[in-house]
Structure formats: C-alpha cells, structure tokens
mmCIF file of C-alpha atoms and ligand atoms in Angstrom:
data_model
loop_
_atom_site.group_PDB
_atom_site.id
_atom_site.type_symbol
_atom_site.label_atom_id
_atom_site.label_comp_id
_atom_site.label_asym_id
_atom_site.label_seq_id
_atom_site.Cartn_x
_atom_site.Cartn_y
_atom_site.Cartn_z
ATOM 1 C CA MET V 13 175.257 20.841 226.878
ATOM 2 C CA LEU V 14 173.086 23.410 225.121
ATOM 3 C CA LYS V 15 173.441 26.290 227.571
ATOM 4 C CA PHE V 16 175.986 27.315 230.164
ATOM 5 C CA THR V 17 174.855 29.597 232.951
ATOM 6 C CA SER V 18 175.836 27.577 236.025
ATOM 7 C CA VAL V 19 177.806 24.562 237.237
ATOM 8 C CA LYS V 20 174.491 22.676 237.097
ATOM 9 C CA ASP V 21 174.708 22.652 233.297
ATOM 10 C CA ILE V 22 177.808 20.430 233.472
ATOM 11 C CA SER V 23 176.784 16.813 233.903
ATOM 12 C CA ASP V 24 180.227 15.505 234.884
ATOM 13 C CA LEU V 25 182.483 18.117 236.481
ATOM 14 C CA LYS V 26 185.517 15.800 236.873
ATOM 15 C CA LYS V 27 185.347 15.012 233.170
ATOM 16 C CA ALA V 28 185.005 18.715 232.346
ATOM 17 C CA VAL V 29 188.209 19.452 234.293
ATOM 18 C CA GLU V 30 189.951 16.616 232.424
ATOM 19 C CA THR V 31 188.757 18.114 229.131
ATOM 20 C CA ALA V 32 190.199 21.477 230.196
ATOM 21 C CA LEU V 33 193.555 19.853 231.052
ATOM 22 C CA GLU V 34 193.552 18.079 227.690
ATOM 23 C CA ILE V 35 192.897 21.406 225.943
ATOM 24 C CA LYS V 36 195.702 23.001 227.933
ATOM 25 C CA ARG V 37 198.120 20.379 226.579
ATOM 26 C CA ASN V 38 197.041 21.099 222.994
ATOM 27 C CA ARG V 39 194.558 23.882 222.502
ATOM 28 C CA PHE V 40 194.385 23.412 218.731
ATOM 29 C CA ALA V 41 193.487 19.711 218.775
ATOM 30 C CA PHE V 42 189.782 20.426 218.260
ATOM 31 C CA SER V 43 189.991 23.176 215.650
ATOM 32 C CA HIS V 44 187.706 21.218 213.297
ATOM 33 C CA LEU V 45 184.748 21.394 215.721
ATOM 34 C CA GLY V 46 183.907 25.033 215.104
ATOM 35 C CA LYS V 47 184.459 25.152 211.349
ATOM 36 C CA ASN V 48 181.818 27.377 209.691
ATOM 37 C CA ARG V 49 180.292 28.150 213.080
ATOM 38 C CA THR V 50 180.008 31.655 214.472
ATOM 39 C CA MET V 51 179.870 32.928 218.025
ATOM 40 C CA VAL V 52 178.463 36.353 218.870
ATOM 41 C CA LEU V 53 179.599 37.926 222.140
ATOM 42 C CA ILE V 54 177.210 40.561 223.527
ATOM 43 C CA PHE V 55 178.354 42.895 226.290
ATOM 44 C CA PHE V 56 176.043 45.041 228.373
ATOM 45 C CA ASN V 57 179.041 45.754 230.677
ATOM 46 C CA PRO V 58 182.794 46.241 230.300
ATOM 47 C CA SER V 59 185.217 43.349 229.925
ATOM 48 C CA LEU V 60 188.873 42.584 229.339
ATOM 49 C CA ARG V 61 189.541 38.923 230.219
ATOM 50 C CA THR V 62 186.109 37.557 229.393
ATOM 51 C CA ARG V 63 186.031 39.185 226.000
ATOM 52 C CA LEU V 64 189.530 38.212 224.938
ATOM 53 C CA SER V 65 189.620 34.745 226.493
ATOM 54 C CA THR V 66 186.194 33.694 225.204
ATOM 55 C CA GLN V 67 186.935 35.026 221.726
ATOM 56 C CA LYS V 68 190.305 33.263 221.751
ATOM 57 C CA ALA V 69 188.694 30.049 222.968
ATOM 58 C CA ALA V 70 186.181 30.174 220.101
ATOM 59 C CA MET V 71 188.970 30.858 217.593
ATOM 60 C CA ASN V 72 191.034 27.934 218.937
ATOM 61 C CA LEU V 73 188.048 25.739 218.061
ATOM 62 C CA GLY V 74 187.954 27.147 214.529
ATOM 63 C CA MET V 75 184.906 29.362 215.095
ATOM 64 C CA ASN V 76 184.359 32.838 213.724
ATOM 65 C CA THR V 77 183.510 35.508 216.291
ATOM 66 C CA MET V 78 181.654 38.818 216.339
ATOM 67 C CA VAL V 79 181.559 41.142 219.334
ATOM 68 C CA LEU V 80 178.861 43.702 220.130
ATOM 69 C CA ASP V 81 179.220 46.182 222.973
ATOM 70 C CA VAL V 82 175.645 47.299 223.495
ATOM 71 C CA ASN V 83 176.680 50.501 225.249
ATOM 72 C CA LYS V 84 179.017 51.639 222.474
ATOM 73 C CA ASP V 85 177.715 50.102 219.248
ATOM 74 C CA GLY V 86 174.258 49.378 217.957
ATOM 75 C CA TRP V 87 170.971 50.588 219.365
ATOM 76 C CA GLN V 88 170.331 51.071 223.040
ATOM 77 C CA LEU V 89 168.192 48.106 223.973
ATOM 78 C CA GLU V 90 165.034 48.204 226.055
ATOM 79 C CA THR V 91 164.902 45.192 228.374
ATOM 80 C CA GLY V 92 161.699 45.729 230.369
ATOM 81 C CA MET V 93 158.466 43.979 229.412
ATOM 82 C CA GLY V 94 155.350 45.970 228.537
ATOM 83 C CA VAL V 95 157.240 49.272 228.399
ATOM 84 C CA LYS V 96 155.904 52.102 226.194
ATOM 85 C CA MET V 97 159.051 52.777 224.178
ATOM 86 C CA ASP V 98 158.802 56.552 223.822
ATOM 87 C CA GLY V 99 162.138 57.215 225.555
ATOM 88 C CA ASP V 100 165.740 56.962 224.374
ATOM 89 C CA LYS V 101 165.861 53.216 223.606
ATOM 90 C CA PRO V 102 164.841 52.432 220.004
ATOM 91 C CA GLU V 103 164.974 48.616 220.058
ATOM 92 C CA HIS V 104 163.647 45.919 222.379
ATOM 93 C CA LEU V 105 165.554 42.793 223.374
ATOM 94 C CA ARG V 106 162.515 40.812 222.210
ATOM 95 C CA GLU V 107 163.434 41.591 218.554
ATOM 96 C CA ALA V 108 167.187 41.978 219.007
ATOM 97 C CA ILE V 109 167.729 38.528 220.533
ATOM 98 C CA PRO V 110 166.102 36.374 217.811
ATOM 99 C CA VAL V 111 167.754 38.521 215.136
ATOM 100 C CA ILE V 112 171.207 37.997 216.679
ATOM 101 C CA GLY V 113 170.387 34.287 216.906
ATOM 102 C CA LYS V 114 169.893 34.205 213.111
ATOM 103 C CA TYR V 115 173.477 35.366 212.524
ATOM 104 C CA CYS V 116 175.287 32.878 214.737
ATOM 105 C CA ASP V 117 175.418 29.406 216.255
ATOM 106 C CA VAL V 118 176.310 30.320 219.856
ATOM 107 C CA ILE V 119 175.690 33.523 221.825
ATOM 108 C CA GLY V 120 177.752 34.702 224.801
ATOM 109 C CA VAL V 121 176.067 37.331 226.991
ATOM 110 C CA ARG V 122 177.350 39.551 229.785
ATOM 111 C CA ALA V 123 174.613 41.278 231.796
ATOM 112 C CA PHE V 124 175.572 42.289 235.356
ATOM 113 C CA ALA V 125 173.209 42.863 238.247
ATOM 114 C CA ARG V 126 171.678 46.312 237.924
ATOM 115 C CA PHE V 127 170.830 46.733 241.616
ATOM 116 C CA GLU V 128 167.459 48.302 240.812
ATOM 117 C CA ASN V 129 165.487 45.346 242.073
ATOM 118 C CA ARG V 130 166.839 42.196 243.723
ATOM 119 C CA GLU V 131 164.085 39.960 242.389
ATOM 120 C CA ASN V 132 164.702 41.042 238.800
ATOM 121 C CA ASP V 133 168.460 40.524 239.174
ATOM 122 C CA TYR V 134 168.083 37.151 240.876
ATOM 123 C CA SER V 135 165.626 35.976 238.197
ATOM 124 C CA GLU V 136 168.383 36.608 235.588
ATOM 125 C CA GLU V 137 165.877 38.494 233.483
ATOM 126 C CA ILE V 138 168.315 39.345 230.664
ATOM 127 C CA ILE V 139 170.131 36.019 230.245
ATOM 128 C CA ASN V 140 166.863 34.116 230.526
ATOM 129 C CA GLN V 141 165.367 36.177 227.719
ATOM 130 C CA PHE V 142 168.363 35.194 225.593
ATOM 131 C CA ILE V 143 167.806 31.533 226.487
ATOM 132 C CA ASP V 144 164.103 31.808 225.632
ATOM 133 C CA TYR V 145 164.359 33.749 222.379
ATOM 134 C CA ALA V 146 167.807 33.165 220.798
ATOM 135 C CA GLY V 147 167.110 29.778 219.224
ATOM 136 C CA VAL V 148 170.822 28.901 219.697
ATOM 137 C CA PRO V 149 172.911 27.894 222.746
ATOM 138 C CA VAL V 150 173.629 30.701 225.234
ATOM 139 C CA VAL V 151 176.757 31.032 227.374
ATOM 140 C CA SER V 152 176.804 33.342 230.387
ATOM 141 C CA MET V 153 179.795 35.656 230.373
ATOM 142 C CA GLU V 154 178.683 36.875 233.847
ATOM 143 C CA GLY V 155 175.028 37.250 234.629
ATOM 144 C CA ALA V 156 173.380 39.025 237.533
ATOM 145 C CA THR V 157 173.955 36.164 239.974
ATOM 146 C CA ARG V 158 176.761 33.998 238.577
ATOM 147 C CA HIS V 159 180.023 34.090 236.631
ATOM 148 C CA PRO V 160 180.430 30.427 235.688
ATOM 149 C CA LEU V 161 183.264 30.878 233.156
ATOM 150 C CA GLN V 162 185.264 32.524 235.943
ATOM 151 C CA SER V 163 184.459 29.820 238.476
ATOM 152 C CA PHE V 164 185.459 27.058 236.073
ATOM 153 C CA ALA V 165 188.849 28.758 235.601
ATOM 154 C CA ASP V 166 189.109 29.153 239.398
ATOM 155 C CA LEU V 167 188.494 25.441 239.849
ATOM 156 C CA LEU V 168 191.068 24.487 237.208
ATOM 157 C CA THR V 169 193.635 26.796 238.843
ATOM 158 C CA ILE V 170 193.101 25.258 242.290
ATOM 159 C CA GLU V 171 193.371 21.770 240.774
ATOM 160 C CA GLU V 172 196.714 22.736 239.236
ATOM 161 C CA PHE V 173 198.200 24.454 242.295
ATOM 162 C CA LYS V 174 196.829 22.390 245.191
ATOM 163 C CA LYS V 175 199.412 20.574 247.305
ATOM 164 C CA ARG V 176 196.989 18.279 249.103
ATOM 165 C CA PRO V 177 193.852 16.503 247.893
ATOM 166 C CA ARG V 178 191.480 18.460 250.114
ATOM 167 C CA PRO V 179 192.886 22.010 250.302
ATOM 168 C CA LYS V 180 191.416 24.646 252.596
ATOM 169 C CA VAL V 181 189.966 27.363 250.378
ATOM 170 C CA VAL V 182 188.952 30.703 251.888
ATOM 171 C CA LEU V 183 186.753 33.220 250.112
ATOM 172 C CA SER V 184 187.455 36.557 251.759
ATOM 173 C CA TRP V 185 185.446 39.738 251.370
ATOM 174 C CA ALA V 186 187.617 42.854 251.014
ATOM 175 C CA PRO V 187 186.761 46.559 250.893
ATOM 176 C CA HIS V 188 185.962 48.439 247.675
ATOM 177 C CA PRO V 189 184.784 51.963 246.814
ATOM 178 C CA LYS V 190 181.982 50.764 244.476
ATOM 179 C CA ALA V 191 178.994 48.486 244.972
ATOM 180 C CA LEU V 192 179.917 45.273 243.139
ATOM 181 C CA PRO V 193 177.711 42.319 242.189
ATOM 182 C CA GLN V 194 177.572 39.066 244.144
ATOM 183 C CA ALA V 195 177.985 37.047 240.939
ATOM 184 C CA VAL V 196 181.632 36.075 241.376
ATOM 185 C CA PRO V 197 181.377 34.992 245.038
ATOM 186 C CA ASN V 198 177.983 33.265 244.521
ATOM 187 C CA SER V 199 179.346 31.303 241.631
ATOM 188 C CA PHE V 200 182.652 30.506 243.346
ATOM 189 C CA VAL V 201 180.804 29.063 246.341
ATOM 190 C CA GLU V 202 178.474 27.115 244.057
ATOM 191 C CA TRP V 203 181.388 25.515 242.188
ATOM 192 C CA MET V 204 183.414 24.829 245.320
ATOM 193 C CA ARG V 205 180.421 23.004 246.791
ATOM 194 C CA HIS V 206 180.758 20.540 243.900
ATOM 195 C CA THR V 207 184.299 19.630 245.045
ATOM 196 C CA GLU V 208 185.839 17.862 248.021
ATOM 197 C CA TYR V 209 187.641 21.024 249.177
ATOM 198 C CA GLU V 210 187.147 22.596 252.572
ATOM 199 C CA LEU V 211 185.519 25.994 251.955
ATOM 200 C CA ILE V 212 185.248 28.850 254.452
ATOM 201 C CA VAL V 213 183.703 32.229 253.630
ATOM 202 C CA THR V 214 184.720 35.281 255.660
ATOM 203 C CA HIS V 215 183.101 38.728 255.570
ATOM 204 C CA PRO V 216 181.805 41.444 257.903
ATOM 205 C CA GLU V 217 178.252 41.077 259.189
ATOM 206 C CA GLY V 218 175.617 42.104 256.662
ATOM 207 C CA TYR V 219 177.496 40.618 253.708
ATOM 208 C CA GLU V 220 175.955 37.131 253.909
ATOM 209 C CA LEU V 221 175.503 35.696 250.420
ATOM 210 C CA ALA V 222 172.110 34.409 249.275
ATOM 211 C CA PRO V 223 171.158 31.210 251.149
ATOM 212 C CA GLU V 224 170.568 29.321 247.895
ATOM 213 C CA PHE V 225 174.265 29.753 247.093
ATOM 214 C CA MET V 226 175.670 29.257 250.597
ATOM 215 C CA GLY V 227 173.762 26.132 251.598
ATOM 216 C CA ASP V 228 175.543 24.835 254.690
ATOM 217 C CA ILE V 229 178.918 26.493 253.968
ATOM 218 C CA LYS V 230 180.504 27.979 257.078
ATOM 219 C CA VAL V 231 180.898 31.727 257.590
ATOM 220 C CA GLU V 232 183.758 32.825 259.843
ATOM 221 C CA TYR V 233 183.302 36.495 260.729
ATOM 222 C CA ASP V 234 186.879 36.752 262.056
ATOM 223 C CA GLN V 235 189.006 37.116 258.924
ATOM 224 C CA LYS V 236 192.268 36.229 260.674
ATOM 225 C CA LYS V 237 190.789 33.049 262.130
ATOM 226 C CA ALA V 238 189.499 32.113 258.679
ATOM 227 C CA PHE V 239 192.959 32.549 257.144
ATOM 228 C CA LYS V 240 194.590 30.104 259.554
ATOM 229 C CA ASP V 241 196.084 27.118 257.648
ATOM 230 C CA ALA V 242 194.407 28.153 254.375
ATOM 231 C CA ASP V 243 195.899 26.843 251.126
ATOM 232 C CA PHE V 244 194.097 29.335 248.889
ATOM 233 C CA ILE V 245 192.851 32.836 249.661
ATOM 234 C CA TYR V 246 190.305 34.087 247.130
ATOM 235 C CA GLY V 247 189.887 37.837 247.616
ATOM 236 C CA LYS V 248 186.774 39.576 246.349
ATOM 237 C CA ASN V 249 184.520 42.455 247.229
ATOM 238 C CA TRP V 250 180.768 42.222 246.927
ATOM 239 C CA SER V 251 177.897 44.439 248.005
ATOM 240 C CA SER V 252 175.262 43.381 250.496
ATOM 241 C CA TYR V 253 172.583 40.870 249.490
ATOM 242 C CA SER V 254 170.236 41.557 252.433
ATOM 243 C CA SER V 255 170.524 45.379 252.117
ATOM 244 C CA TYR V 256 170.564 44.776 248.409
ATOM 245 C CA GLY V 257 173.414 46.423 246.509
ATOM 246 C CA LYS V 258 174.478 48.577 249.469
ATOM 247 C CA ILE V 259 178.002 49.215 250.733
ATOM 248 C CA LEU V 260 177.775 48.578 254.488
ATOM 249 C CA SER V 261 181.483 48.705 255.247
ATOM 250 C CA THR V 262 184.652 50.199 253.805
ATOM 251 C CA ASP V 263 186.704 48.841 256.678
ATOM 252 C CA TYR V 264 190.285 48.821 255.393
ATOM 253 C CA SER V 265 191.289 46.424 258.134
ATOM 254 C CA TRP V 266 189.807 43.784 255.764
ATOM 255 C CA THR V 267 192.364 44.582 253.014
ATOM 256 C CA ILE V 268 194.397 41.430 252.334
ATOM 257 C CA ASP V 269 198.055 42.021 253.208
ATOM 258 C CA LYS V 270 201.246 40.063 253.821
ATOM 259 C CA GLU V 271 200.642 39.851 257.565
ATOM 260 C CA LYS V 272 197.343 38.078 257.018
ATOM 261 C CA MET V 273 198.836 35.849 254.316
ATOM 262 C CA ALA V 274 201.488 34.835 256.900
ATOM 263 C CA LEU V 275 198.702 33.218 258.964
ATOM 264 C CA THR V 276 197.991 30.756 256.167
ATOM 265 C CA ASN V 277 199.604 27.492 255.094
ATOM 266 C CA ASN V 278 201.709 29.375 252.528
ATOM 267 C CA ALA V 279 198.491 30.064 250.647
ATOM 268 C CA PHE V 280 198.205 31.170 247.068
ATOM 269 C CA PHE V 281 196.318 34.420 246.472
ATOM 270 C CA MET V 282 193.559 34.422 243.855
ATOM 271 C CA HIS V 283 191.295 37.146 242.450
ATOM 272 C CA CYS V 284 189.139 37.231 239.330
ATOM 273 C CA LEU V 285 190.515 40.684 238.304
ATOM 274 C CA PRO V 286 190.206 43.577 237.797
ATOM 275 C CA VAL V 287 191.557 44.227 241.277
ATOM 276 C CA ARG V 288 191.990 47.545 243.081
ATOM 277 C CA ARG V 289 195.541 47.525 244.418
ATOM 278 C CA ASN V 290 195.980 48.541 248.052
ATOM 279 C CA VAL V 291 192.210 48.515 248.546
ATOM 280 C CA VAL V 292 191.269 44.861 248.080
ATOM 281 C CA VAL V 293 194.825 43.527 248.376
ATOM 282 C CA THR V 294 198.226 45.146 248.875
ATOM 283 C CA ASP V 295 200.996 45.462 246.291
ATOM 284 C CA GLY V 296 203.074 43.273 248.604
ATOM 285 C CA VAL V 297 200.739 40.304 248.126
ATOM 286 C CA LEU V 298 200.000 40.855 244.421
ATOM 287 C CA ASP V 299 203.695 41.208 243.608
ATOM 288 C CA SER V 300 204.746 38.187 245.679
ATOM 289 C CA PRO V 301 205.157 34.625 244.377
ATOM 290 C CA ALA V 302 201.984 33.718 246.319
ATOM 291 C CA SER V 303 199.849 35.560 243.779
ATOM 292 C CA ILE V 304 198.526 33.347 240.970
ATOM 293 C CA VAL V 305 196.073 35.871 239.526
ATOM 294 C CA VAL V 306 197.731 35.869 236.094
ATOM 295 C CA GLU V 307 197.783 32.061 235.850
ATOM 296 C CA GLN V 308 194.145 32.125 236.970
ATOM 297 C CA ALA V 309 193.255 34.622 234.220
ATOM 298 C CA ALA V 310 195.202 32.565 231.667
ATOM 299 C CA ASN V 311 192.983 29.598 232.512
ATOM 300 C CA ARG V 312 189.951 31.583 231.371
ATOM 301 C CA GLU V 313 190.870 30.762 227.759
ATOM 302 C CA ILE V 314 191.193 27.062 228.564
ATOM 303 C CA THR V 315 187.947 26.623 230.472
ATOM 304 C CA ALA V 316 185.964 28.776 228.029
ATOM 305 C CA GLN V 317 187.249 26.462 225.333
ATOM 306 C CA ALA V 318 186.185 23.388 227.309
ATOM 307 C CA VAL V 319 182.684 24.887 227.628
ATOM 308 C CA LEU V 320 182.447 25.747 223.924
ATOM 309 C CA LYS V 321 183.762 22.302 222.979
ATOM 310 C CA MET V 322 181.010 20.649 225.041
ATOM 311 C CA ILE V 323 178.426 22.896 223.390
ATOM 312 C CA LEU V 324 179.671 22.307 219.841
ATOM 313 C CA GLU V 325 179.677 18.555 220.455
ATOM 314 C CA SER V 326 176.037 18.675 221.561
ATOM 315 C CA MET V 327 174.764 20.697 218.597
HETATM 316 C C1 SN0 P 427 182.941 42.856 238.211
HETATM 317 C C2 SN0 P 427 182.324 42.118 239.390
HETATM 318 O O1 SN0 P 427 181.376 41.340 239.187
HETATM 319 O O2 SN0 P 427 182.767 42.301 240.515
HETATM 320 C C3 SN0 P 427 183.572 41.896 237.220
HETATM 321 C C4 SN0 P 427 184.488 40.859 237.777
HETATM 322 C C5 SN0 P 427 184.913 39.827 236.792
HETATM 323 N N1 SN0 P 427 183.956 43.751 238.692
HETATM 324 C C6 SN0 P 427 183.838 45.075 238.596
HETATM 325 O O3 SN0 P 427 182.855 45.572 238.108
HETATM 326 C C7 SN0 P 427 184.993 45.918 239.124
HETATM 327 C C8 SN0 P 427 184.762 47.373 238.863
HETATM 328 C C9 SN0 P 427 185.633 48.302 239.683
HETATM 329 O O4 SN0 P 427 185.299 49.473 239.634
HETATM 330 O O5 SN0 P 427 186.617 47.908 240.324
#
C-alpha cells in the first residue's frame, strides 16, 4: 500500500483488522520497520486525536516524526492553480509539497472541505496534489470527503464490542451550530459497506449524503424508528451535500439522549470527537457505560499504526 486515502486502498480488510488486533496485543513488535524513516504530518486544520495518535503510531514503529501546522507555522500556502500570487500567500503548494517530500519518507495530510465549491472539495484537490507531487506515500488525516483513519478505528471498535456477528449499526445525524464536513459520515458509510453489518442512516430531509458514498444504503428519516434494536449508534453532525455546506436544520429534537438510547438493543454510543455536549448528545449518554467514545479514540493509535505498517512494508 503506497497511499491511504480510502478503504479502497486496503486490499484485504479482514487481514487489516487482524493486523490491528495483533498490534493492539503488542504495539512495539514492529519497531524495527520504521528505523531511520521519517513521517511529516501537515495540518491545514486543527487536530487533537489525529495528531497525537498518528504521531504515536509512527513512533511505535520506530519512525521519527515532524509536525507542521500550516496555519501557525511556516508560510501561508497558496493552493489554487494559475493564481497570480500578489496577495498574502508567499508560497505555492506546487513547491512546498515536493520540498516536504525530500525531508521524509511518508507524509500525512489533513485538509478539510472548504465549502467554497463542492466540485473542488469532492475532487480532493489538496490531497491529490500531495499524491501527485510528494514523491513519497501520502496518508489522509481527513480530506475533504473522507476520514479513513477514523473509519478504520470505528470498524475496529465495532469488531471489539459487537455481541452478534451482524450487528445493526445506525449512523445518526445530530444538530450542531457550525457547518461541518461530510467526511466522517461519508467515510463511515464507505467502510461499513465493506462489512457484513446492517447499516441504517438517519437524518432530516436535505441531509442526504453523496450518492457515490451511500450506494443502496437505507435512509430512515424517522430517527426513533432507526434506533429500534440498534447495537451501535454513531452520532455525527454534517452539513448538507445538496445545498452544499449549508445548515438546513438545528432541530434539537435530533439530539441523542437516554430516551432514544432506550429504544435500542442496549446500543453502544460512538462519536469521532470532538463532540458538543448537550447539542449532539446529552451528558447522560456520554457519561453512561453505553458510551465507548474514549475506547474508539484509543483505537486511532492502533489503526494508524496498522496503516503505517502496511505502507512501510510496501516501500
Ligand atoms: C471535524 C469534522 O469533520 O466534523 C473533525 C472530526 C474528526 N469536526 C469539527 O470540525 C468540529 C468543530 C466544532 O466546532 O465542533
């Protein structure tokens, strides 16, 4: 594997989950793989879990790591093609990317949707420039349309907590004061479609995810109906895809609370974090034993390490 931007880059998903479980049993067993190799992590957007877990994963494999927050350190980078650079951005990605590639063996990039133009976001214009010009393997640390490191950790968490072979997994939209990307839900659906699980997506009208991600996955517009007999509730806000980047609803009746969780089959609650308490989900749910958000976040280190191991072994 010489890039990781989607589940499609993993040739054998079952084997990848087994690798992750093996790493979880002994995360230092492969510390020779990354010796004298360096990973650079580039952030165009904030991060807590992705930054720390990916850096830790690289270190567990014996790699050195360097982190660059484009908005705080370094030059502001121009990303548009054919732009006359007489404004406030002194350097273009077209030079920055190959230069960064000279200093490292693997690059991790975080570049969220910018909501200026759906086509540009959905063409992954930033990550694809990294893939084209870096000269080294590129790992998405959340692009405009996907967050594959998150989804891999989500899958591992469900594998660990499921009580039946084919659990019912519900992805539920929830309200939020800000317009958030569709990357986490897109990616979650994409990964779940590679499993045997039963997946239901529930959201208010107007929040349909892009058809290329949904395929034939069922939407249930009645959240309470969707929750019935669920084994996992994955809460997440996203902004509209059709009215691109717009907030169409702040309906707090969609907040996930204990009453709704009581409709489920004793479901676990999952969220990628950061989560807005008492907006997306109530304190009551987050502070109950049903919440596995911390275990889910802990798995970010493990699955990032599985991804980096597969990359190092292919180099
Ligand atoms: C990001 C998102 O894609 O939804 C990252 C999730 C891993 N989340 C946010 O930007 C939340 C920001 C907020 O204001 O709550």
